[in-house]
């Protein structure tokens, strides 16, 4: 797979605040790329630079083979963005909103109506088309936001915390749509999210903190490197567990022991085989990775401001 | 061109969706007319009567029409600019609520975006000001009609030009605003101050020579004078036919700013059109340049 987004040595400051500091990463075509960080870590600044809304102090961004210096329009045509907060005109109807936004990409008349019909079918908003956007529920409005982002059939879809505050049913619908688009149109998805289960499904994850990359890799690589494993033992006494000399957590029907990696588990099994009568080994979660890497927990609150 | 049309359509729809703003803008000129007639009508009348030679008989209807013409010309001169400022708020609202980000994320030219605000404001302001002009014509018809068909057409042309001027001026001023509070403050200042500096509330002829010379550098002044000329021409013509000496009508024309003197040189109507039209072109060019510069600076 070729790189569809390349970010090299990116710097951006707002006064004394260094929002992004020497950031470099690549996004491969067709992959689901997760960009994680707490509020103020520099996610939105990076996205704004990739989208051409902000100019970096230094560094280089190449999107779909184009640089912003020479081909801003080509880059903008290849990007679809779902912002944290809906930026559609709340007093206009869904149709009026999508019609005006499609026109920005030169899509008018029959071409617009054809694309609108496709999106109505994909995102199931046929019954909302005449409704005023301001009167839609959060989930309905999010579907329209995604339709707006997809109106010009972009190669890259940037989702800035797209599912924050949505009910599970709408969240599932959105992810089903995104997965289908990835499979059928090989669309690249650039995601920021506070939901670690969404990040766990990504092909590649970059975690940033204070404008710098603190960890990157596939979810499996990150779990192996930063989260360790857990052994859960059933039908054993606390006396047997204390022999391991490791921190443990008492559960209702057993004990959970944290270990660095799968090799350490093997060592324990070989050393204390009598204790391993009924057990399971699980990998750490992305929450554990994030906590381990940044020392912070993602709160699930919306990221505001530019940093 | 399709993108510009779509953006203009969007902006106009948003303006007319805000029914409160639209109806307030629509009713304001009518309220101003009532206030002017109530509080300023007699002041203007006394001022005119004092300029007539003793013993000269002029019909009441002619005096009423002269007073009415001055009132409507003041209202139209002020409304064309202040309504433009009130209507041209969408670009500030788009910045304040972040919608502009959703527009500029697309490959839309900054000139198309900025001109879409200009044209949509021009359209909505024209609708309101033409309605105001119709109300003013109805008032003049009520107090005494002396305008010719050409006067009406010229006056409508004056209104269109002044609206273009007001829209261009408000586009430049509103370009620097980012919040609702700033919008309200500028709206209040313009509503209160513009009538004075364009010679609508008080004729420029009554100002001190120094202030008069300064005000004559402001293009809006010539818009007011154009409207005055075309609304009053018929009245002055009728006065002359009723025996008023041409010297007196010239004094009256000086008094109500139909004649403007730029450092003692009289400014003709054609020159006024050139100044106003040139200002529109200059201001629109500045506005587009500011938008392009902003994009590059960003």
PDB file of C-alpha atoms in Angstrom, chain B residues 2-4 17 21 56 78-79 95 106-107 116 121 133 141 159 171 191 195 207 219-220 236 240 249 255 259 282 297:
ATOM      1  CA  UNK B   2     -22.110  27.892 -10.480  1.00  0.00           C
ATOM      2  CA  UNK B   3     -20.370  27.879  -7.118  1.00  0.00           C
ATOM      3  CA  UNK B   4     -20.862  31.628  -6.705  1.00  0.00           C
ATOM      4  CA  UNK B  17     -35.092  32.438   7.042  1.00  0.00           C
ATOM      5  CA  UNK B  21     -34.246  40.351  11.039  1.00  0.00           C
ATOM      6  CA  UNK B  56     -44.365  85.716  -2.277  1.00  0.00           C
ATOM      7  CA  UNK B  78     -29.530  56.583   5.507  1.00  0.00           C
ATOM      8  CA  UNK B  79     -31.440  53.325   4.924  1.00  0.00           C
ATOM      9  CA  UNK B  95     -16.926  33.129  11.260  1.00  0.00           C
ATOM     10  CA  UNK B 106     -13.733  22.771  -0.065  1.00  0.00           C
ATOM     11  CA  UNK B 107     -11.769  24.048  -3.081  1.00  0.00           C
ATOM     12  CA  UNK B 116     -21.185  35.692  -2.483  1.00  0.00           C
ATOM     13  CA  UNK B 121     -26.311  41.400   0.920  1.00  0.00           C
ATOM     14  CA  UNK B 133     -38.611  53.752  -1.833  1.00  0.00           C
ATOM     15  CA  UNK B 141     -47.991  61.177  -3.726  1.00  0.00           C
ATOM     16  CA  UNK B 159     -30.884  53.918  -4.407  1.00  0.00           C
ATOM     17  CA  UNK B 171     -18.211  44.300   3.635  1.00  0.00           C
ATOM     18  CA  UNK B 191     -27.045  53.718  12.575  1.00  0.00           C
ATOM     19  CA  UNK B 195     -26.950  60.088   8.970  1.00  0.00           C
ATOM     20  CA  UNK B 207     -21.903  72.760   8.889  1.00  0.00           C
ATOM     21  CA  UNK B 219     -18.462  59.397  -1.147  1.00  0.00           C
ATOM     22  CA  UNK B 220     -21.756  58.712   0.665  1.00  0.00           C
ATOM     23  CA  UNK B 236     -38.171  73.446  -7.773  1.00  0.00           C
ATOM     24  CA  UNK B 240     -40.087  78.582 -10.757  1.00  0.00           C
ATOM     25  CA  UNK B 249     -34.515  78.323  -5.914  1.00  0.00           C
ATOM     26  CA  UNK B 255     -29.719  74.962   1.559  1.00  0.00           C
ATOM     27  CA  UNK B 259     -25.766  71.825  -4.892  1.00  0.00           C
ATOM     28  CA  UNK B 282     -12.740  50.746  -5.384  1.00  0.00           C
ATOM     29  CA  UNK B 297      -1.397  35.382   5.488  1.00  0.00           C
TER      30      UNK B 297
END
